[in-house]
Amino acid sequence: MATERTPLLPTSIVRPAPQAGDISATGTFLTPLDDDATSSSRPLAKKKRRWPKVIGILLLLLFIAAAIVAGFLAPAAAETYAREAVTLKISSVAVDSFTQDGLQARVRATVNVDAARVENRYIRTLGRLSTRIARRVETTDNGKLQVFLPEYGNALLGNASIPPLVIDIEDGHSTPIDFVSDVRPGSLESARQLLDGYVNGSLKSVKILGEARLDLKTGYLPLGNQLLSETLKFSRKQFPSMPKLNVTHLNFSQDDDSVKVKVHATVPNPYPVQFELPLLDFSVWLPSCDEELVKLATAVTPKLLIQPKADINFNISGLINSIPDTLTEVCPGSDRSPMDNFLESYLHGNFSTVFVSGSGTGYEAPDWLLDFLKSVTLPVPFPGHEFHDLVEAFGLSHVSFKLPDRGAEPGSPEASPKLSAVVDATVIMPPEMNFSLDVNSVRANANLSYHGDKFGEVHITDWMPAKSYPTSDGKLKVRADVIQAPLKVTDYEVFQKVVQRLAWGGGRGLILEIDGFADVQMSTTLGEFAVRGIPTTGDVTIKGFPNISDLSPKATGMEVLDTTESSMTIQIGLDVFNPTDYEADIPYMNVLIMNDRFVLGNVSIVDTVIRPGNNSFELVTYYDPLVNGGSEEAVEKGLEMLGDYVSGKNTSITIRPHLHSIPALPELSKALSDFLITLPMPRLGRSRPPSSPSSTSPPPSSIGHHRNDDGGDDDDEDTDSDDTQHFLSGATMHIFSSSATFLLHNPFPKTPISILSINGTASYNGTKLGSVYYDTPWKIEQGSKGESVSPRLPVEWRLGSAAYAAMVDALGGVLRIDALAEAWVGVGRWGGRIAFDGAGVKAGVRL
């Protein structure tokens, strides 16, 4: 006979079925257990012990072993027989109702006895014999099962009533049982500590002690009042896993000054458990910077019937009245708030963790259940939702590029070119979000690609001002002012293609791909907070640069800064009309000047901003073909170009970047060095926009007009109405003194031009008129208009020629002549022989 405190059953007295166990809301253990259909001569291998064995072991089988021990076998043999021969399969556990002090649970199960499972032949034979004699065991009165936690001060976890039961214990027999048990929770604090340890991972193992006092008998043989006990120990590997929450639908909608949240979720239920869950209120929490939980929302679960082994479908209603400041404030040592982290994880499709606890209120739930749920805070994995193609369209306007300062160290943040623009984006609002919001500022990190090849990165680290407004089709228009965002070029070969298409694409422009993430600060009915990591993927169209001719460059003034015997440093005032909305800010850039493959010098652009429309700025030109070109050929080419320029011919130069064009960006300089830009040399005068009527040049006037029949001259009016100033503006020929004076233009307001010698001829209609040779130096003085009259230069007329006759005929009027001259010119210390070829020079004829 066993004593009152003798453990009768081992932890493996019953074998669990393949289904996993779990813990119900009341804290009682529920499980399906194995029911082997076939017997074998050897016991099955041990399986993992699980929490739900407790109800089967302690509630239904303790007294079976007790009956065998009391009547027939020694305790050790009875224990072995009961452990290996008896199995229990629970088909369902249903909570009939929640009561004010517990609940009523209906248990349906089957007890099976199979002696073939016992390994020891002696024990198997004696067990068969004794159970054949006893046949069945029954309880004669209501009993009670109590479950304790020895490691928690032997706290009472709960108790359950045991109604009278009759179990057939004969080998090969099965007994279906169906009974209702009153279950009452014990120490809710101990249950909470147990659950907290399980959730936070600190619970490595747990011991559970079950005690049941039963009046037993077998047949007519009373077995007396027995106090049966059993201790079970479970390791963490045997704990049931937390159920996975699958959110299938999520919706946010505005409700006055609050936001309603509708959640449809599914939780798998692999257990044969059935009960009706009453309507319950919960609180939803998020951890703050210091990991303290802060209440974010309230939630309500409706009355719900839980079916055995069927997924549980929840429709949860939530309400967010406001977002506490502790969730939106940036955490110390970070640039993010707890709400930032939560929203970013959600938008990237990652799991976040929210914490849920009972609110302590309910409409039909008993107080003990409300108190327990309020005392327990459970982490709930909240699945994210990855959003794609949120941005429907991108647009850039008022684009401005700023090159780095000359002194910026290559590779440093200061050496990155800066991009400013007005960015317009059309955002497709997720269908889950049905509340108003206003975007206040944005920042972003994005990759730039051309035809799928990445060539750069844009990093907008500072918050940029923005504004937004909803559209009639439910989208959101966002406009942001991007101010000097660093542009990092990562692949200069691809970048070359981009520049080539923009500069030489005839204004067609191109499409760039943008792929990155944006952070948005927004105002909602819940307050102001940031949403970070929003995917930004799309295409943006970049307008092409205009043709060089569209810029209409015109020199407005020249000033000599320095000269040597072979060089001149000249500051040139320039007017340029920019027909685009692009803006360029150039602190420093240097390019080579070329003509017919010869390098003649270089130009420096310093602290220059080119804005849309009319622009006036200054360039510093260093002319030295001997040093830059490196040969006498280059010197001759330079003099030829200067001669063509002062002759009024259409002269062009080629601009070419070099390896040090932008000192802070050597790689960019190298990429640009392959590009050649040919443009006409700017004429002296004032530029006008191409659309201005006065910008259209008149047809070239004919040459050789002289006095008309009225004694006047066809060319008294200045037909040079293009506002361009020529080096040789006019001449006066004196017939009797055989001399001529010339009106010359000096473009340098502070520096005279010296004419050291001149040798030239004049002709009319292809016939030589006369020749000039003069080797006495004289100066073209600087002045307010830069024009001066030469000394009277001796002329040797070609008497008797048709040209001379035309000159005499034009006496008192004007004759258009052609002039060819070779002059040795000096500017400061620089000097060179320049050839002049002027056509249609207006010459007055005097006696």
Short mmCIF file of C-alpha atoms in Angstrom, two decimals, residues 14-428:
data_model
loop_
_atom_site.label_atom_id
_atom_site.label_comp_id
_atom_site.label_asym_id
_atom_site.label_seq_id
_atom_site.Cartn_x
_atom_site.Cartn_y
_atom_site.Cartn_z
CA VAL A 14 1.54 8.72 -20.50
CA ARG A 15 2.75 9.28 -24.00
CA PRO A 16 1.80 12.51 -25.74
CA ALA A 17 0.31 12.46 -29.19
CA PRO A 18 2.11 14.22 -32.05
CA GLN A 19 0.05 17.38 -31.52
CA ALA A 20 1.72 20.19 -29.61
CA GLY A 21 0.43 21.33 -26.22
CA ASP A 22 -0.40 24.81 -25.09
CA ILE A 23 -1.77 26.83 -22.19
CA SER A 24 -5.27 28.20 -22.24
CA ALA A 25 -6.38 31.63 -21.06
CA THR A 26 -7.34 30.20 -17.64
CA GLY A 27 -3.93 28.76 -16.93
CA THR A 28 -5.02 25.09 -16.94
CA PHE A 29 -3.17 22.60 -19.11
CA LEU A 30 -4.81 21.06 -22.15
CA THR A 31 -3.40 18.46 -24.55
CA PRO A 32 -4.18 15.63 -26.95
CA LEU A 33 -2.34 12.45 -25.97
CA ASP A 34 -1.27 9.35 -27.92
CA ASP A 35 -3.71 6.57 -28.61
CA ASP A 36 -1.72 3.86 -30.37
CA ALA A 37 -3.94 1.80 -32.66
CA THR A 38 -1.61 -1.16 -32.64
CA SER A 39 0.31 -2.84 -29.88
CA SER A 40 3.91 -3.85 -30.01
CA SER A 41 6.03 -6.14 -27.94
CA ARG A 42 8.37 -3.23 -27.01
CA PRO A 43 7.46 0.16 -25.60
CA LEU A 44 7.70 3.10 -27.94
CA ALA A 45 10.69 5.43 -27.71
CA LYS A 46 10.26 8.34 -25.34
CA LYS A 47 8.98 11.55 -26.76
CA LYS A 48 9.40 15.09 -25.48
CA ARG A 49 7.33 15.86 -22.40
CA ARG A 50 4.97 18.76 -22.87
CA TRP A 51 3.04 21.04 -20.56
CA PRO A 52 -0.43 19.69 -21.39
CA LYS A 53 0.34 16.21 -19.97
CA VAL A 54 -0.52 17.48 -16.55
CA ILE A 55 -4.27 17.37 -16.94
CA GLY A 56 -4.20 13.82 -18.29
CA ILE A 57 -1.67 12.48 -15.83
CA LEU A 58 -2.93 14.08 -12.69
CA LEU A 59 -6.64 14.09 -13.38
CA LEU A 60 -7.32 10.67 -14.90
CA LEU A 61 -4.50 8.17 -14.34
CA LEU A 62 -3.21 8.64 -10.83
CA PHE A 63 -5.89 6.50 -9.29
CA ILE A 64 -5.37 3.67 -11.83
CA ALA A 65 -1.85 3.08 -10.63
CA ALA A 66 -3.01 3.50 -7.04
CA ALA A 67 -5.58 0.74 -7.49
CA ILE A 68 -3.02 -1.63 -8.92
CA VAL A 69 -0.55 -0.87 -6.15
CA ALA A 70 -3.12 -1.13 -3.37
CA GLY A 71 -4.55 -4.41 -4.48
CA PHE A 72 -2.02 -6.50 -6.30
CA LEU A 73 1.48 -5.26 -7.11
CA ALA A 74 4.41 -3.66 -5.41
CA PRO A 75 4.56 0.11 -5.92
CA ALA A 76 7.57 0.00 -8.26
CA ALA A 77 6.01 -2.67 -10.49
CA ALA A 78 2.66 -0.90 -10.52
CA GLU A 79 4.36 2.33 -11.45
CA THR A 80 6.19 0.70 -14.35
CA TYR A 81 3.07 -1.06 -15.60
CA ALA A 82 0.94 2.08 -15.45
CA ARG A 83 3.64 4.14 -17.13
CA GLU A 84 4.09 1.80 -20.07
CA ALA A 85 0.69 0.19 -20.56
CA VAL A 86 -1.75 3.07 -20.06
CA THR A 87 -2.25 5.86 -22.59
CA LEU A 88 -4.73 8.68 -22.65
CA LYS A 89 -6.08 10.52 -25.68
CA ILE A 90 -8.00 13.72 -25.03
CA SER A 91 -10.36 14.38 -27.92
CA SER A 92 -11.62 17.76 -26.72
CA VAL A 93 -11.62 20.19 -23.85
CA ALA A 94 -14.38 22.76 -23.96
CA VAL A 95 -14.94 25.65 -21.60
CA ASP A 96 -18.67 25.55 -20.97
CA SER A 97 -18.66 28.87 -19.16
CA PHE A 98 -16.57 31.34 -17.22
CA THR A 99 -17.64 31.78 -13.62
CA GLN A 100 -16.81 34.46 -11.08
CA ASP A 101 -14.24 32.21 -9.40
CA GLY A 102 -13.08 30.07 -12.35
CA LEU A 103 -14.54 28.14 -15.22
CA GLN A 104 -16.33 24.93 -16.09
CA ALA A 105 -14.45 22.68 -18.47
CA ARG A 106 -15.89 19.67 -20.28
CA VAL A 107 -13.32 16.96 -21.00
CA ARG A 108 -13.77 14.15 -23.52
CA ALA A 109 -11.04 11.53 -23.59
CA THR A 110 -10.27 7.83 -24.01
CA VAL A 111 -8.16 5.70 -21.63
CA ASN A 112 -6.40 2.77 -23.34
CA VAL A 113 -4.62 -0.14 -21.65
CA ASP A 114 -2.16 -2.18 -23.73
CA ALA A 115 0.09 -4.53 -21.73
CA ALA A 116 2.12 -5.34 -24.87
CA ARG A 117 3.74 -1.96 -24.44
CA VAL A 118 5.37 -3.09 -21.15
CA GLU A 119 8.95 -4.17 -21.75
CA ASN A 120 9.54 -6.27 -18.62
CA ARG A 121 7.87 -9.66 -19.05
CA TYR A 122 7.41 -10.22 -15.28
CA ILE A 123 5.71 -6.88 -14.76
CA ARG A 124 3.67 -7.32 -17.96
CA THR A 125 2.38 -10.75 -16.79
CA LEU A 126 1.57 -9.60 -13.26
CA GLY A 127 -0.10 -6.47 -14.58
CA ARG A 128 -2.31 -8.44 -16.91
CA LEU A 129 -3.25 -10.79 -14.12
CA SER A 130 -3.98 -8.14 -11.54
CA THR A 131 -5.96 -5.89 -13.88
CA ARG A 132 -7.97 -8.88 -15.13
CA ILE A 133 -8.96 -9.58 -11.57
CA ALA A 134 -9.65 -5.95 -10.70
CA ARG A 135 -11.26 -5.21 -14.10
CA ARG A 136 -12.13 -1.60 -13.29
CA VAL A 137 -11.31 1.17 -10.87
CA GLU A 138 -13.76 3.82 -9.78
CA THR A 139 -13.96 6.85 -7.54
CA THR A 140 -16.81 6.78 -5.09
CA ASP A 141 -17.03 10.48 -4.39
CA ASN A 142 -16.09 13.85 -5.88
CA GLY A 143 -12.37 14.47 -5.63
CA LYS A 144 -10.12 17.46 -6.19
CA LEU A 145 -6.89 17.90 -8.09
CA GLN A 146 -4.51 20.65 -6.98
CA VAL A 147 -1.51 21.85 -8.95
CA PHE A 148 1.43 23.54 -7.18
CA LEU A 149 4.62 25.31 -8.25
CA PRO A 150 7.39 24.04 -5.95
CA GLU A 151 9.92 26.56 -7.29
CA TYR A 152 7.58 29.48 -6.54
CA GLY A 153 7.11 28.86 -2.83
CA ASN A 154 4.84 25.91 -3.51
CA ALA A 155 2.22 28.38 -4.72
CA LEU A 156 -1.12 26.97 -5.78
CA LEU A 157 -1.48 27.32 -9.53
CA GLY A 158 -5.07 26.08 -9.57
CA ASN A 159 -7.42 23.25 -8.71
CA ALA A 160 -10.01 21.19 -10.54
CA SER A 161 -12.88 19.00 -9.34
CA ILE A 162 -12.89 15.29 -10.18
CA PRO A 163 -16.36 13.75 -10.53
CA PRO A 164 -16.98 10.02 -9.94
CA LEU A 165 -15.32 8.03 -12.71
CA VAL A 166 -15.17 4.36 -13.70
CA ILE A 167 -12.12 3.20 -15.68
CA ASP A 168 -11.77 -0.24 -17.30
CA ILE A 169 -8.16 -1.21 -16.60
CA GLU A 170 -8.17 -4.68 -18.15
CA ASP A 171 -5.57 -5.30 -20.85
CA GLY A 172 -6.77 -4.37 -24.32
CA HIS A 173 -9.77 -2.40 -23.11
CA SER A 174 -10.59 1.24 -23.75
CA THR A 175 -12.74 3.55 -21.64
CA PRO A 176 -14.31 6.70 -23.08
CA ILE A 177 -14.83 9.36 -20.46
CA ASP A 178 -16.83 12.57 -20.58
CA PHE A 179 -17.05 14.81 -17.54
CA VAL A 180 -17.32 18.43 -16.44
CA SER A 181 -14.77 19.86 -14.03
CA ASP A 182 -14.91 23.06 -12.05
CA VAL A 183 -11.52 24.73 -12.48
CA ARG A 184 -10.47 27.55 -10.17
CA PRO A 185 -7.26 29.55 -10.49
CA GLY A 186 -4.98 29.81 -7.51
CA SER A 187 -2.21 32.40 -7.16
CA LEU A 188 -2.54 34.74 -10.13
CA GLU A 189 0.75 36.40 -9.20
CA SER A 190 2.61 33.09 -9.40
CA ALA A 191 0.96 32.34 -12.74
CA ARG A 192 2.01 35.80 -13.96
CA GLN A 193 5.62 35.24 -12.86
CA LEU A 194 5.64 31.88 -14.59
CA LEU A 195 4.29 33.39 -17.80
CA ASP A 196 6.69 36.36 -17.67
CA GLY A 197 9.65 34.04 -17.31
CA TYR A 198 8.45 31.98 -20.25
CA VAL A 199 7.96 35.06 -22.44
CA ASN A 200 11.23 36.84 -21.65
CA GLY A 201 13.28 33.66 -21.88
CA SER A 202 14.46 33.59 -18.27
CA LEU A 203 12.45 30.44 -17.50
CA LYS A 204 14.79 27.55 -18.30
CA SER A 205 12.70 24.81 -16.65
CA VAL A 206 9.70 24.40 -14.37
CA LYS A 207 8.46 21.83 -11.85
CA ILE A 208 4.79 21.13 -11.35
CA LEU A 209 3.40 19.13 -8.44
CA GLY A 210 -0.02 17.57 -8.73
CA GLU A 211 -1.95 16.21 -5.76
CA ALA A 212 -5.32 14.45 -5.80
CA ARG A 213 -7.27 12.99 -2.83
CA LEU A 214 -9.60 10.24 -4.02
CA ASP A 215 -11.85 7.54 -2.52
CA LEU A 216 -11.09 4.51 -4.69
CA LYS A 217 -12.52 1.02 -5.01
CA THR A 218 -12.22 -1.87 -7.40
CA GLY A 219 -15.33 -4.03 -7.65
CA TYR A 220 -16.51 -4.48 -4.10
CA LEU A 221 -13.05 -3.99 -2.66
CA PRO A 222 -12.60 -0.51 -1.16
CA LEU A 223 -9.14 0.92 -1.52
CA GLY A 224 -9.64 3.75 0.95
CA ASN A 225 -9.01 7.47 0.68
CA GLN A 226 -5.80 8.03 -1.21
CA LEU A 227 -3.67 11.20 -1.46
CA LEU A 228 -1.84 10.77 -4.72
CA SER A 229 0.96 13.09 -5.89
CA GLU A 230 3.22 13.43 -8.90
CA THR A 231 5.97 15.90 -9.83
CA LEU A 232 6.67 16.76 -13.44
CA LYS A 233 9.65 18.74 -14.69
CA PHE A 234 9.77 20.44 -18.07
CA SER A 235 12.84 21.96 -19.78
CA ARG A 236 12.65 24.95 -22.09
CA LYS A 237 12.89 22.67 -25.14
CA GLN A 238 9.59 21.13 -24.05
CA PHE A 239 7.75 24.44 -23.69
CA PRO A 240 5.10 25.11 -26.31
CA SER A 241 5.95 27.78 -28.87
CA MET A 242 4.22 31.14 -28.95
CA PRO A 243 1.43 31.19 -31.53
CA LYS A 244 2.22 33.19 -34.67
CA LEU A 245 0.00 36.14 -35.44
CA ASN A 246 -0.84 36.59 -39.12
CA VAL A 247 -2.28 40.02 -39.87
CA THR A 248 -4.30 39.71 -43.05
CA HIS A 249 -5.82 43.17 -43.13
CA LEU A 250 -4.97 46.51 -41.53
CA ASN A 251 -6.82 49.78 -41.94
CA PHE A 252 -6.39 53.24 -40.43
CA SER A 253 -9.19 55.78 -40.61
CA GLN A 254 -9.77 59.19 -39.11
CA ASP A 255 -12.31 59.67 -36.36
CA ASP A 256 -12.45 63.33 -35.34
CA ASP A 257 -9.17 63.88 -33.48
CA SER A 258 -8.36 60.18 -33.24
CA VAL A 259 -7.41 57.38 -35.58
CA LYS A 260 -9.34 54.14 -35.71
CA VAL A 261 -7.48 50.93 -36.41
CA LYS A 262 -9.11 47.80 -37.79
CA VAL A 263 -7.06 44.62 -37.68
CA HIS A 264 -8.03 41.25 -39.07
CA ALA A 265 -5.66 38.57 -37.85
CA THR A 266 -5.43 34.80 -37.76
CA VAL A 267 -3.83 32.62 -35.07
CA PRO A 268 -3.38 28.87 -35.63
CA ASN A 269 -5.02 26.60 -33.06
CA PRO A 270 -3.71 23.01 -33.28
CA TYR A 271 -5.37 21.95 -30.01
CA PRO A 272 -8.72 20.21 -29.35
CA VAL A 273 -9.86 23.17 -27.25
CA GLN A 274 -13.22 24.88 -27.51
CA PHE A 275 -14.50 27.87 -25.60
CA GLU A 276 -16.23 31.18 -26.10
CA LEU A 277 -14.01 34.16 -25.52
CA PRO A 278 -15.92 37.06 -23.97
CA LEU A 279 -15.57 40.62 -25.18
CA LEU A 280 -12.30 41.98 -23.79
CA ASP A 281 -10.52 45.34 -23.70
CA PHE A 282 -6.74 45.54 -24.12
CA SER A 283 -4.04 48.18 -24.00
CA VAL A 284 -1.31 48.32 -26.65
CA TRP A 285 2.15 49.51 -25.62
CA LEU A 286 5.44 50.43 -27.27
CA PRO A 287 8.81 50.63 -25.50
CA SER A 288 10.28 54.10 -25.03
CA CYS A 289 13.95 55.02 -25.30
CA ASP A 290 14.64 53.64 -21.82
CA GLU A 291 12.57 50.49 -22.56
CA GLU A 292 9.70 51.64 -20.35
CA LEU A 293 6.39 50.68 -21.91
CA VAL A 294 4.24 53.60 -23.06
CA LYS A 295 0.57 53.19 -23.86
CA LEU A 296 -0.17 53.87 -27.53
CA ALA A 297 -3.69 52.58 -28.16
CA THR A 298 -6.67 50.69 -26.82
CA ALA A 299 -8.13 47.62 -28.50
CA VAL A 300 -11.28 45.54 -28.21
CA THR A 301 -11.75 41.91 -29.19
CA PRO A 302 -15.36 40.88 -29.81
CA LYS A 303 -17.05 37.82 -28.39
CA LEU A 304 -15.50 34.90 -30.23
CA LEU A 305 -16.10 31.15 -30.35
CA ILE A 306 -12.84 29.17 -30.44
CA GLN A 307 -13.26 25.91 -32.35
CA PRO A 308 -11.06 22.82 -31.81
CA LYS A 309 -8.11 22.54 -34.18
CA ALA A 310 -9.29 25.48 -36.27
CA ASP A 311 -7.61 28.77 -37.00
CA ILE A 312 -8.78 31.62 -34.80
CA ASN A 313 -9.89 34.67 -36.81
CA PHE A 314 -9.84 37.95 -34.90
CA ASN A 315 -11.43 41.24 -35.88
CA ILE A 316 -9.81 43.72 -33.54
CA SER A 317 -10.89 47.34 -33.23
CA GLY A 318 -8.36 49.85 -31.94
CA LEU A 319 -8.25 53.56 -31.19
CA ILE A 320 -5.24 55.87 -31.08
CA ASN A 321 -6.10 59.16 -29.41
CA SER A 322 -2.61 60.66 -29.57
CA ILE A 323 1.01 59.64 -29.79
CA PRO A 324 2.84 60.38 -26.53
CA ASP A 325 5.88 62.64 -26.76
CA THR A 326 8.06 59.93 -25.24
CA LEU A 327 7.53 57.87 -28.42
CA THR A 328 8.33 60.68 -30.86
CA GLU A 329 11.33 62.22 -29.09
CA VAL A 330 14.74 61.27 -30.46
CA CYS A 331 16.54 58.85 -28.19
CA PRO A 332 19.87 59.96 -26.64
CA GLY A 333 22.85 58.93 -28.75
CA SER A 334 20.62 58.30 -31.76
CA ASP A 335 18.81 60.19 -34.47
CA ARG A 336 15.63 58.16 -34.18
CA SER A 337 12.65 57.94 -31.90
CA PRO A 338 10.86 54.74 -30.85
CA MET A 339 8.04 55.59 -33.27
CA ASP A 340 10.60 56.06 -36.07
CA ASN A 341 11.96 52.57 -35.49
CA PHE A 342 8.52 51.00 -35.35
CA LEU A 343 7.25 52.64 -38.56
CA GLU A 344 10.47 51.99 -40.48
CA SER A 345 10.35 48.31 -39.56
CA TYR A 346 6.71 48.15 -40.63
CA LEU A 347 7.35 49.84 -43.98
CA HIS A 348 10.19 47.44 -44.77
CA GLY A 349 8.02 44.40 -44.17
CA ASN A 350 9.89 43.42 -41.00
CA PHE A 351 8.40 42.22 -37.74
CA SER A 352 8.09 44.69 -34.90
CA THR A 353 7.10 43.96 -31.34
CA VAL A 354 4.12 45.53 -29.63
CA PHE A 355 3.11 44.72 -26.10
CA VAL A 356 -0.45 43.84 -25.12
CA SER A 357 -2.07 43.69 -21.72
CA GLY A 358 -5.61 43.58 -20.45
CA SER A 359 -7.11 46.92 -19.59
CA GLY A 360 -8.90 45.55 -16.53
CA THR A 361 -12.34 46.20 -17.97
CA GLY A 362 -14.82 43.98 -19.75
CA TYR A 363 -18.51 43.44 -20.16
CA GLU A 364 -18.99 39.70 -19.55
CA ALA A 365 -15.60 38.47 -18.34
CA PRO A 366 -15.21 37.55 -14.65
CA ASP A 367 -13.07 39.73 -12.42
CA TRP A 368 -10.39 37.09 -11.89
CA LEU A 369 -9.81 36.83 -15.66
CA LEU A 370 -9.72 40.62 -16.06
CA ASP A 371 -7.27 40.95 -13.17
CA PHE A 372 -5.03 38.25 -14.59
CA LEU A 373 -5.01 39.72 -18.10
CA LYS A 374 -4.24 43.15 -16.68
CA SER A 375 -1.30 41.76 -14.71
CA VAL A 376 0.21 40.07 -17.77
CA THR A 377 1.97 41.96 -20.58
CA LEU A 378 2.73 39.84 -23.62
CA PRO A 379 5.00 40.74 -26.55
CA VAL A 380 3.15 40.28 -29.81
CA PRO A 381 5.11 40.06 -33.08
CA PHE A 382 3.54 42.63 -35.39
CA PRO A 383 4.24 41.84 -39.06
CA GLY A 384 5.27 44.63 -41.38
CA HIS A 385 3.97 45.38 -44.83
CA GLU A 386 6.49 46.19 -47.53
CA PHE A 387 5.23 48.91 -49.84
CA HIS A 388 6.30 49.09 -53.46
CA ASP A 389 5.83 51.79 -56.08
CA LEU A 390 4.56 54.36 -53.60
CA VAL A 391 5.95 57.19 -55.70
CA GLU A 392 4.09 57.37 -58.99
CA ALA A 393 6.02 60.23 -60.59
CA PHE A 394 9.04 62.46 -59.99
CA GLY A 395 9.72 65.90 -61.38
CA LEU A 396 12.59 68.36 -61.04
CA SER A 397 12.47 72.09 -61.64
CA HIS A 398 14.62 75.11 -60.80
CA VAL A 399 17.64 72.84 -60.83
CA SER A 400 20.90 74.34 -59.59
CA PHE A 401 24.35 72.72 -59.59
CA LYS A 402 27.11 74.05 -57.37
CA LEU A 403 30.70 72.98 -57.86
CA PRO A 404 33.00 72.76 -54.84
CA ASP A 405 35.29 75.55 -53.74
CA ARG A 406 38.78 75.55 -55.15
CA GLY A 407 40.35 74.82 -51.77
CA ALA A 408 38.18 71.79 -50.96
CA GLU A 409 40.18 68.65 -50.28
CA PRO A 410 39.48 65.91 -52.85
CA GLY A 411 37.45 63.12 -51.29
CA SER A 412 36.15 65.30 -48.45
CA PRO A 413 32.45 66.08 -47.98
CA GLU A 414 33.19 69.67 -49.01
CA ALA A 415 34.43 68.42 -52.39
CA SER A 416 31.08 66.99 -53.46
CA PRO A 417 29.08 68.95 -56.02
CA LYS A 418 25.80 70.19 -54.60
CA LEU A 419 22.37 69.83 -56.13
CA SER A 420 19.46 72.14 -55.44
CA ALA A 421 16.04 71.73 -56.99
CA VAL A 422 12.33 71.79 -56.45
CA VAL A 423 11.23 68.16 -56.36
CA ASP A 424 7.64 67.28 -57.16
CA ALA A 425 6.39 63.80 -56.38
CA THR A 426 3.03 62.12 -56.71
CA VAL A 427 2.59 59.60 -53.91
CA ILE A 428 0.11 56.74 -54.07
#
